[in-house]
Amino acid sequence: MNMEARIRGIGMTSPRTRMRLVDRLRAAGICDENVLQAIADVPRHCFVDEAMASRAYDDCSLPIGEGQTISQPYVVALMTELVVNSGFNGRPIQKVLEIGTGSGYQAAVLSKLVPKVYTLERIRTLAHRSGDRLRQLGLRNIRTRYVDGIEGWSEHGPFDAVIVTAAMETVPQALIDQVVDGGVLVGPIGAPDGAQQLATMRCQAGQAPRLQKVEDVRFVPFLSGKC
Ligand code: SAH
């Protein structure tokens, strides 16, 4: 039996459970109905360990092994809203690069809304596990790679948006360089154990990125090197 079927058997995936999460996100201020639909469509219980499946539709972050976490659904929804609504004059976002695949959940949510999603992960076991999971779920518009994401993925760039899901003390220049002229980089900025803020940086040729703070968050650190 595949993972979905097995967990469906223990009643974790009822539409009611998922809709409760969507209602909670709506109440917390997420208002893009397409984003809420994507959250309703992606089976978050498939992105966590079976032992944790009963908590998959709570609005909280959960451990995914290797000291890393799957982000809180509210934060995933918020970052997704920032990405998909970042196009100039309502221009749709066609191509996104994510740094920090982790469980693959954020990439899966984005894949419902953006034609092409590229995602990078520096921890081997997470990269392979999430790659397999995304394939099993049939999300064919996501390309994954096991690599230190600090250099981005220039062969496929530039990207309409870059999303970083680990806290950066400074934003790597290569990532800024791979955002299209006028596009955004979205991610948490701050020290690993200090204050961190989710921010958007609008990147325009010949100018320093324009930073806008969104809200306080807590993320695992952006680290260098593969392991
Ligand atoms: N987006 C993930 C959240 C994962 S937590 C999800 O939806 O589950 C952040 C992830 O960023 C961790 O898996 C961590 O290993 C990864 N990460 C941190 N620094 C990185 C880097 N330089 N390159 C690639 N991945 C990195």
PDB file of C-alpha atoms and ligand atoms in Angstrom:
ATOM      1  CA  MET A   1       0.000   0.000   0.000  1.00  0.00           C
ATOM      2  CA  ASN A   2       1.362   3.417  -0.795  1.00  0.00           C
ATOM      3  CA  MET A   3       1.878   6.109   1.824  1.00  0.00           C
ATOM      4  CA  GLU A   4      -1.332   8.047   1.069  1.00  0.00           C
ATOM      5  CA  ALA A   5      -3.503   4.969   1.151  1.00  0.00           C
ATOM      6  CA  ARG A   6      -1.946   3.720   4.378  1.00  0.00           C
ATOM      7  CA  ILE A   7      -2.475   6.969   6.235  1.00  0.00           C
ATOM      8  CA  ARG A   8      -5.914   7.499   4.713  1.00  0.00           C
ATOM      9  CA  GLY A   9      -6.715   4.239   6.465  1.00  0.00           C
ATOM     10  CA  ILE A  10      -6.069   5.814   9.858  1.00  0.00           C
ATOM     11  CA  GLY A  11      -8.279   8.786   9.105  1.00  0.00           C
ATOM     12  CA  MET A  12      -5.744  11.612   9.007  1.00  0.00           C
ATOM     13  CA  THR A  13      -6.723  13.011   5.674  1.00  0.00           C
ATOM     14  CA  SER A  14     -10.426  13.638   5.903  1.00  0.00           C
ATOM     15  CA  PRO A  15     -11.427  16.712   3.900  1.00  0.00           C
ATOM     16  CA  ARG A  16     -12.761  18.111   7.156  1.00  0.00           C
ATOM     17  CA  THR A  17      -9.345  17.969   8.829  1.00  0.00           C
ATOM     18  CA  ARG A  18      -7.738  19.774   5.892  1.00  0.00           C
ATOM     19  CA  MET A  19     -10.498  22.359   5.643  1.00  0.00           C
ATOM     20  CA  ARG A  20     -10.083  23.160   9.336  1.00  0.00           C
ATOM     21  CA  LEU A  21      -6.487  24.087   8.604  1.00  0.00           C
ATOM     22  CA  VAL A  22      -7.571  26.216   5.638  1.00  0.00           C
ATOM     23  CA  ASP A  23     -10.138  27.999   7.818  1.00  0.00           C
ATOM     24  CA  ARG A  24      -7.486  28.665  10.433  1.00  0.00           C
ATOM     25  CA  LEU A  25      -5.117  30.136   7.819  1.00  0.00           C
ATOM     26  CA  ARG A  26      -7.915  32.318   6.455  1.00  0.00           C
ATOM     27  CA  ALA A  27      -8.618  33.574   9.977  1.00  0.00           C
ATOM     28  CA  ALA A  28      -4.885  34.279  10.417  1.00  0.00           C
ATOM     29  CA  GLY A  29      -4.956  36.603   7.398  1.00  0.00           C
ATOM     30  CA  ILE A  30      -4.145  34.447   4.353  1.00  0.00           C
ATOM     31  CA  CYS A  31      -6.575  35.750   1.752  1.00  0.00           C
ATOM     32  CA  ASP A  32      -5.404  34.477  -1.652  1.00  0.00           C
ATOM     33  CA  GLU A  33      -7.990  31.784  -2.429  1.00  0.00           C
ATOM     34  CA  ASN A  34      -5.630  30.052  -4.882  1.00  0.00           C
ATOM     35  CA  VAL A  35      -3.035  29.686  -2.140  1.00  0.00           C
ATOM     36  CA  LEU A  36      -5.654  28.348   0.280  1.00  0.00           C
ATOM     37  CA  GLN A  37      -6.756  25.864  -2.380  1.00  0.00           C
ATOM     38  CA  ALA A  38      -3.158  24.723  -2.890  1.00  0.00           C
ATOM     39  CA  ILE A  39      -2.842  24.141   0.863  1.00  0.00           C
ATOM     40  CA  ALA A  40      -6.091  22.139   0.746  1.00  0.00           C
ATOM     41  CA  ASP A  41      -4.785  20.094  -2.201  1.00  0.00           C
ATOM     42  CA  VAL A  42      -1.340  19.126  -0.897  1.00  0.00           C
ATOM     43  CA  PRO A  43      -1.403  16.159   1.519  1.00  0.00           C
ATOM     44  CA  ARG A  44       0.880  17.518   4.272  1.00  0.00           C
ATOM     45  CA  HIS A  45       0.722  14.206   6.148  1.00  0.00           C
ATOM     46  CA  CYS A  46       2.799  12.674   3.336  1.00  0.00           C
ATOM     47  CA  PHE A  47       5.637  15.103   4.108  1.00  0.00           C
ATOM     48  CA  VAL A  48       6.131  14.100   7.746  1.00  0.00           C
ATOM     49  CA  ASP A  49       7.028  10.882   9.477  1.00  0.00           C
ATOM     50  CA  GLU A  50       4.059   8.542   9.975  1.00  0.00           C
ATOM     51  CA  ALA A  51       4.403   8.932  13.739  1.00  0.00           C
ATOM     52  CA  MET A  52       3.708  12.642  13.277  1.00  0.00           C
ATOM     53  CA  ALA A  53       0.875  12.276  10.750  1.00  0.00           C
ATOM     54  CA  SER A  54      -1.850  12.979  13.284  1.00  0.00           C
ATOM     55  CA  ARG A  55      -0.408  16.486  13.743  1.00  0.00           C
ATOM     56  CA  ALA A  56       0.138  17.209  10.062  1.00  0.00           C
ATOM     57  CA  TYR A  57      -2.876  19.534   9.773  1.00  0.00           C
ATOM     58  CA  ASP A  58      -2.113  21.472  12.945  1.00  0.00           C
ATOM     59  CA  ASP A  59      -0.708  24.906  12.217  1.00  0.00           C
ATOM     60  CA  CYS A  60       2.746  24.153  13.573  1.00  0.00           C
ATOM     61  CA  SER A  61       6.215  23.260  12.369  1.00  0.00           C
ATOM     62  CA  LEU A  62       7.289  19.628  12.841  1.00  0.00           C
ATOM     63  CA  PRO A  63      10.646  17.816  12.859  1.00  0.00           C
ATOM     64  CA  ILE A  64      11.638  16.078   9.592  1.00  0.00           C
ATOM     65  CA  GLY A  65      14.944  14.563  10.765  1.00  0.00           C
ATOM     66  CA  GLU A  66      18.547  15.795  10.490  1.00  0.00           C
ATOM     67  CA  GLY A  67      17.664  18.593  12.930  1.00  0.00           C
ATOM     68  CA  GLN A  68      15.439  20.276  10.326  1.00  0.00           C
ATOM     69  CA  THR A  69      11.753  21.172  10.308  1.00  0.00           C
ATOM     70  CA  ILE A  70       8.815  21.421   7.927  1.00  0.00           C
ATOM     71  CA  SER A  71       7.607  25.020   8.290  1.00  0.00           C
ATOM     72  CA  GLN A  72       4.344  25.981   9.945  1.00  0.00           C
ATOM     73  CA  PRO A  73       1.532  25.971   7.328  1.00  0.00           C
ATOM     74  CA  TYR A  74       0.775  29.650   8.034  1.00  0.00           C
ATOM     75  CA  VAL A  75       4.355  30.594   7.130  1.00  0.00           C
ATOM     76  CA  VAL A  76       4.283  28.396   4.001  1.00  0.00           C
ATOM     77  CA  ALA A  77       1.005  30.027   2.935  1.00  0.00           C
ATOM     78  CA  LEU A  78       2.320  33.523   3.652  1.00  0.00           C
ATOM     79  CA  MET A  79       5.561  32.966   1.714  1.00  0.00           C
ATOM     80  CA  THR A  80       3.599  31.402  -1.147  1.00  0.00           C
ATOM     81  CA  GLU A  81       1.314  34.462  -1.258  1.00  0.00           C
ATOM     82  CA  LEU A  82       4.335  36.741  -1.356  1.00  0.00           C
ATOM     83  CA  VAL A  83       5.851  34.736  -4.233  1.00  0.00           C
ATOM     84  CA  VAL A  84       2.790  34.256  -6.428  1.00  0.00           C
ATOM     85  CA  ASN A  85       1.653  37.863  -6.089  1.00  0.00           C
ATOM     86  CA  SER A  86       5.088  39.343  -6.689  1.00  0.00           C
ATOM     87  CA  GLY A  87       4.804  39.802 -10.478  1.00  0.00           C
ATOM     88  CA  PHE A  88       4.992  43.338 -11.852  1.00  0.00           C
ATOM     89  CA  ASN A  89       1.556  44.613 -12.970  1.00  0.00           C
ATOM     90  CA  GLY A  90      -0.044  41.289 -12.191  1.00  0.00           C
ATOM     91  CA  ARG A  91       2.356  39.401 -14.508  1.00  0.00           C
ATOM     92  CA  PRO A  92       2.077  35.712 -13.551  1.00  0.00           C
ATOM     93  CA  ILE A  93       5.078  34.018 -11.981  1.00  0.00           C
ATOM     94  CA  GLN A  94       6.357  31.259 -14.289  1.00  0.00           C
ATOM     95  CA  LYS A  95       9.498  29.989 -12.619  1.00  0.00           C
ATOM     96  CA  VAL A  96      10.587  29.858  -8.983  1.00  0.00           C
ATOM     97  CA  LEU A  97      13.771  28.688  -7.276  1.00  0.00           C
ATOM     98  CA  GLU A  98      13.578  27.443  -3.689  1.00  0.00           C
ATOM     99  CA  ILE A  99      16.632  27.054  -1.452  1.00  0.00           C
ATOM    100  CA  GLY A 100      15.983  24.500   1.315  1.00  0.00           C
ATOM    101  CA  THR A 101      13.775  21.680  -0.022  1.00  0.00           C
ATOM    102  CA  GLY A 102      13.557  20.004   3.406  1.00  0.00           C
ATOM    103  CA  SER A 103      10.474  17.788   3.258  1.00  0.00           C
ATOM    104  CA  GLY A 104       9.441  19.149  -0.149  1.00  0.00           C
ATOM    105  CA  TYR A 105       6.175  20.593   1.191  1.00  0.00           C
ATOM    106  CA  GLN A 106       6.776  24.240   0.266  1.00  0.00           C
ATOM    107  CA  ALA A 107       7.860  23.148  -3.228  1.00  0.00           C
ATOM    108  CA  ALA A 108       4.696  21.028  -3.558  1.00  0.00           C
ATOM    109  CA  VAL A 109       2.456  23.959  -2.576  1.00  0.00           C
ATOM    110  CA  LEU A 110       4.253  26.220  -5.058  1.00  0.00           C
ATOM    111  CA  SER A 111       3.948  23.592  -7.793  1.00  0.00           C
ATOM    112  CA  LYS A 112       0.156  23.951  -7.690  1.00  0.00           C
ATOM    113  CA  LEU A 113       0.467  27.641  -8.571  1.00  0.00           C
ATOM    114  CA  VAL A 114       3.663  28.101 -10.582  1.00  0.00           C
ATOM    115  CA  PRO A 115       4.441  26.218 -13.832  1.00  0.00           C
ATOM    116  CA  LYS A 116       8.079  25.452 -12.977  1.00  0.00           C
ATOM    117  CA  VAL A 117       9.589  24.951  -9.531  1.00  0.00           C
ATOM    118  CA  TYR A 118      13.302  24.313  -8.910  1.00  0.00           C
ATOM    119  CA  THR A 119      14.465  23.387  -5.408  1.00  0.00           C
ATOM    120  CA  LEU A 120      17.869  22.802  -3.786  1.00  0.00           C
ATOM    121  CA  GLU A 121      18.798  20.945  -0.589  1.00  0.00           C
ATOM    122  CA  ARG A 122      22.226  20.566   1.072  1.00  0.00           C
ATOM    123  CA  ILE A 123      21.460  17.481   3.238  1.00  0.00           C
ATOM    124  CA  ARG A 124      21.686  14.271   1.250  1.00  0.00           C
ATOM    125  CA  THR A 125      19.053  12.208   3.054  1.00  0.00           C
ATOM    126  CA  LEU A 126      16.479  15.018   2.935  1.00  0.00           C
ATOM    127  CA  ALA A 127      17.215  15.783  -0.713  1.00  0.00           C
ATOM    128  CA  HIS A 128      16.753  12.151  -1.747  1.00  0.00           C
ATOM    129  CA  ARG A 129      13.724  11.524   0.443  1.00  0.00           C
ATOM    130  CA  SER A 130      11.903  14.653  -0.749  1.00  0.00           C
ATOM    131  CA  GLY A 131      12.817  13.953  -4.385  1.00  0.00           C
ATOM    132  CA  ASP A 132      11.263  10.467  -4.123  1.00  0.00           C
ATOM    133  CA  ARG A 133       8.211  11.831  -2.331  1.00  0.00           C
ATOM    134  CA  LEU A 134       7.533  14.543  -4.906  1.00  0.00           C
ATOM    135  CA  ARG A 135       7.864  11.992  -7.712  1.00  0.00           C
ATOM    136  CA  GLN A 136       5.511   9.561  -5.932  1.00  0.00           C
ATOM    137  CA  LEU A 137       2.964  12.334  -5.600  1.00  0.00           C
ATOM    138  CA  GLY A 138       3.229  12.917  -9.346  1.00  0.00           C
ATOM    139  CA  LEU A 139       4.341  16.554  -9.051  1.00  0.00           C
ATOM    140  CA  ARG A 140       6.224  16.617 -12.333  1.00  0.00           C
ATOM    141  CA  ASN A 141       6.851  20.337 -12.554  1.00  0.00           C
ATOM    142  CA  ILE A 142       9.376  20.273  -9.690  1.00  0.00           C
ATOM    143  CA  ARG A 143      13.109  19.735 -10.309  1.00  0.00           C
ATOM    144  CA  THR A 144      15.179  18.859  -7.240  1.00  0.00           C
ATOM    145  CA  ARG A 145      18.931  18.876  -6.688  1.00  0.00           C
ATOM    146  CA  TYR A 146      21.283  17.869  -3.867  1.00  0.00           C
ATOM    147  CA  VAL A 147      23.696  20.790  -3.612  1.00  0.00           C
ATOM    148  CA  ASP A 148      24.684  23.751  -1.441  1.00  0.00           C
ATOM    149  CA  GLY A 149      22.122  26.301  -2.581  1.00  0.00           C
ATOM    150  CA  ILE A 150      24.384  29.290  -2.047  1.00  0.00           C
ATOM    151  CA  GLU A 151      25.184  29.469  -5.778  1.00  0.00           C
ATOM    152  CA  GLY A 152      21.559  29.061  -6.874  1.00  0.00           C
ATOM    153  CA  TRP A 153      20.859  27.114 -10.096  1.00  0.00           C
ATOM    154  CA  SER A 154      22.062  29.384 -12.855  1.00  0.00           C
ATOM    155  CA  GLU A 155      21.413  26.934 -15.761  1.00  0.00           C
ATOM    156  CA  HIS A 156      17.692  27.419 -15.164  1.00  0.00           C
ATOM    157  CA  GLY A 157      17.742  31.075 -14.160  1.00  0.00           C
ATOM    158  CA  PRO A 158      16.873  33.818 -14.044  1.00  0.00           C
ATOM    159  CA  PHE A 159      13.826  33.113 -11.895  1.00  0.00           C
ATOM    160  CA  ASP A 160      10.728  35.266 -11.467  1.00  0.00           C
ATOM    161  CA  ALA A 161      11.173  34.725  -7.745  1.00  0.00           C
ATOM    162  CA  VAL A 162      13.642  33.037  -5.382  1.00  0.00           C
ATOM    163  CA  ILE A 163      12.362  31.715  -2.042  1.00  0.00           C
ATOM    164  CA  VAL A 164      14.773  30.816   0.736  1.00  0.00           C
ATOM    165  CA  THR A 165      13.387  28.678   3.572  1.00  0.00           C
ATOM    166  CA  ALA A 166      16.339  28.934   5.963  1.00  0.00           C
ATOM    167  CA  ALA A 167      17.442  32.011   7.927  1.00  0.00           C
ATOM    168  CA  MET A 168      20.163  34.014   6.168  1.00  0.00           C
ATOM    169  CA  GLU A 169      22.515  36.311   8.056  1.00  0.00           C
ATOM    170  CA  THR A 170      23.376  37.899   4.736  1.00  0.00           C
ATOM    171  CA  VAL A 171      21.678  37.246   1.422  1.00  0.00           C
ATOM    172  CA  PRO A 172      23.984  35.427  -1.022  1.00  0.00           C
ATOM    173  CA  GLN A 173      24.754  37.636  -4.036  1.00  0.00           C
ATOM    174  CA  ALA A 174      24.366  34.708  -6.493  1.00  0.00           C
ATOM    175  CA  LEU A 175      20.728  34.367  -5.446  1.00  0.00           C
ATOM    176  CA  ILE A 176      20.042  38.073  -5.978  1.00  0.00           C
ATOM    177  CA  ASP A 177      21.742  37.806  -9.394  1.00  0.00           C
ATOM    178  CA  GLN A 178      19.402  34.968 -10.420  1.00  0.00           C
ATOM    179  CA  VAL A 179      16.208  36.963  -9.831  1.00  0.00           C
ATOM    180  CA  VAL A 180      14.770  38.557 -13.006  1.00  0.00           C
ATOM    181  CA  ASP A 181      14.981  42.311 -13.220  1.00  0.00           C
ATOM    182  CA  GLY A 182      12.074  43.513 -11.078  1.00  0.00           C
ATOM    183  CA  GLY A 183      11.503  40.135  -9.397  1.00  0.00           C
ATOM    184  CA  VAL A 184      11.643  39.286  -5.711  1.00  0.00           C
ATOM    185  CA  LEU A 185      13.620  37.192  -3.296  1.00  0.00           C
ATOM    186  CA  VAL A 186      11.537  36.083  -0.301  1.00  0.00           C
ATOM    187  CA  GLY A 187      13.053  34.685   2.880  1.00  0.00           C
ATOM    188  CA  PRO A 188      13.903  35.043   6.554  1.00  0.00           C
ATOM    189  CA  ILE A 189      16.811  37.274   7.526  1.00  0.00           C
ATOM    190  CA  GLY A 190      18.550  37.120  10.877  1.00  0.00           C
ATOM    191  CA  ALA A 191      20.954  35.242  13.101  1.00  0.00           C
ATOM    192  CA  PRO A 192      20.306  31.557  13.915  1.00  0.00           C
ATOM    193  CA  ASP A 193      19.500  32.230  17.575  1.00  0.00           C
ATOM    194  CA  GLY A 194      18.494  35.855  17.323  1.00  0.00           C
ATOM    195  CA  ALA A 195      15.594  37.809  15.916  1.00  0.00           C
ATOM    196  CA  GLN A 196      14.617  36.815  12.393  1.00  0.00           C
ATOM    197  CA  GLN A 197      12.274  38.597  10.033  1.00  0.00           C
ATOM    198  CA  LEU A 198      10.585  37.373   6.937  1.00  0.00           C
ATOM    199  CA  ALA A 199      11.360  39.898   4.206  1.00  0.00           C
ATOM    200  CA  THR A 200      10.870  40.477   0.504  1.00  0.00           C
ATOM    201  CA  MET A 201      13.660  41.978  -1.539  1.00  0.00           C
ATOM    202  CA  ARG A 202      12.692  43.533  -4.857  1.00  0.00           C
ATOM    203  CA  CYS A 203      15.709  43.152  -7.145  1.00  0.00           C
ATOM    204  CA  GLN A 204      16.267  45.742  -9.841  1.00  0.00           C
ATOM    205  CA  ALA A 205      19.250  45.933 -12.179  1.00  0.00           C
ATOM    206  CA  GLY A 206      21.877  48.407 -11.039  1.00  0.00           C
ATOM    207  CA  GLN A 207      20.201  49.040  -7.681  1.00  0.00           C
ATOM    208  CA  ALA A 208      20.514  47.582  -4.211  1.00  0.00           C
ATOM    209  CA  PRO A 209      17.569  45.227  -3.504  1.00  0.00           C
ATOM    210  CA  ARG A 210      14.647  47.049  -1.871  1.00  0.00           C
ATOM    211  CA  LEU A 211      13.941  45.302   1.410  1.00  0.00           C
ATOM    212  CA  GLN A 212      10.518  45.127   2.969  1.00  0.00           C
ATOM    213  CA  LYS A 213      10.004  43.420   6.306  1.00  0.00           C
ATOM    214  CA  VAL A 214       6.898  41.269   6.605  1.00  0.00           C
ATOM    215  CA  GLU A 215       6.877  39.717  10.069  1.00  0.00           C
ATOM    216  CA  ASP A 216       8.888  37.979  12.787  1.00  0.00           C
ATOM    217  CA  VAL A 217       9.599  34.306  12.103  1.00  0.00           C
ATOM    218  CA  ARG A 218      11.751  31.426  13.356  1.00  0.00           C
ATOM    219  CA  PHE A 219      13.664  29.308  10.833  1.00  0.00           C
ATOM    220  CA  VAL A 220      16.559  26.846  10.910  1.00  0.00           C
ATOM    221  CA  PRO A 221      19.806  28.470   9.716  1.00  0.00           C
ATOM    222  CA  PHE A 222      21.039  28.764   6.132  1.00  0.00           C
ATOM    223  CA  LEU A 223      24.320  26.805   6.194  1.00  0.00           C
ATOM    224  CA  SER A 224      27.068  26.279   3.666  1.00  0.00           C
ATOM    225  CA  GLY A 225      28.470  23.060   2.229  1.00  0.00           C
ATOM    226  CA  LYS A 226      26.795  19.719   1.482  1.00  0.00           C
ATOM    227  CA  CYS A 227      26.397  16.985   4.095  1.00  0.00           C
TER     228      CYS A 227
HETATM  229  N1  SAH B   1      10.967  24.270   2.691  1.00  0.00           N
HETATM  230  C1  SAH B   1      11.108  23.194   3.645  1.00  0.00           C
HETATM  231  C2  SAH B   1      11.589  23.716   4.992  1.00  0.00           C
HETATM  232  C3  SAH B   1      12.867  23.093   5.304  1.00  0.00           C
HETATM  233  S1  SAH B   1      13.810  23.696   6.636  1.00  0.00           S
HETATM  234  C4  SAH B   1       9.842  22.354   3.743  1.00  0.00           C
HETATM  235  O1  SAH B   1       8.827  22.743   3.145  1.00  0.00           O
HETATM  236  O2  SAH B   1       9.876  21.309   4.395  1.00  0.00           O
HETATM  237  C5  SAH B   1      15.152  24.443   5.764  1.00  0.00           C
HETATM  238  C6  SAH B   1      15.982  23.547   4.880  1.00  0.00           C
HETATM  239  O3  SAH B   1      16.988  24.373   4.299  1.00  0.00           O
HETATM  240  C7  SAH B   1      16.704  22.426   5.613  1.00  0.00           C
HETATM  241  O4  SAH B   1      16.365  21.189   5.047  1.00  0.00           O
HETATM  242  C8  SAH B   1      18.179  22.758   5.391  1.00  0.00           C
HETATM  243  O5  SAH B   1      18.996  21.621   5.236  1.00  0.00           O
HETATM  244  C9  SAH B   1      18.126  23.578   4.110  1.00  0.00           C
HETATM  245  N2  SAH B   1      19.287  24.444   3.864  1.00  0.00           N
HETATM  246  C10 SAH B   1      19.944  25.247   4.742  1.00  0.00           C
HETATM  247  N3  SAH B   1      20.979  25.863   4.135  1.00  0.00           N
HETATM  248  C11 SAH B   1      20.969  25.434   2.829  1.00  0.00           C
HETATM  249  C12 SAH B   1      21.805  25.689   1.709  1.00  0.00           C
HETATM  250  N4  SAH B   1      22.874  26.484   1.758  1.00  0.00           N
HETATM  251  N5  SAH B   1      21.506  25.075   0.531  1.00  0.00           N
HETATM  252  C13 SAH B   1      20.446  24.229   0.441  1.00  0.00           C
HETATM  253  N6  SAH B   1      19.635  23.942   1.475  1.00  0.00           N
HETATM  254  C14 SAH B   1      19.893  24.532   2.662  1.00  0.00           C
END
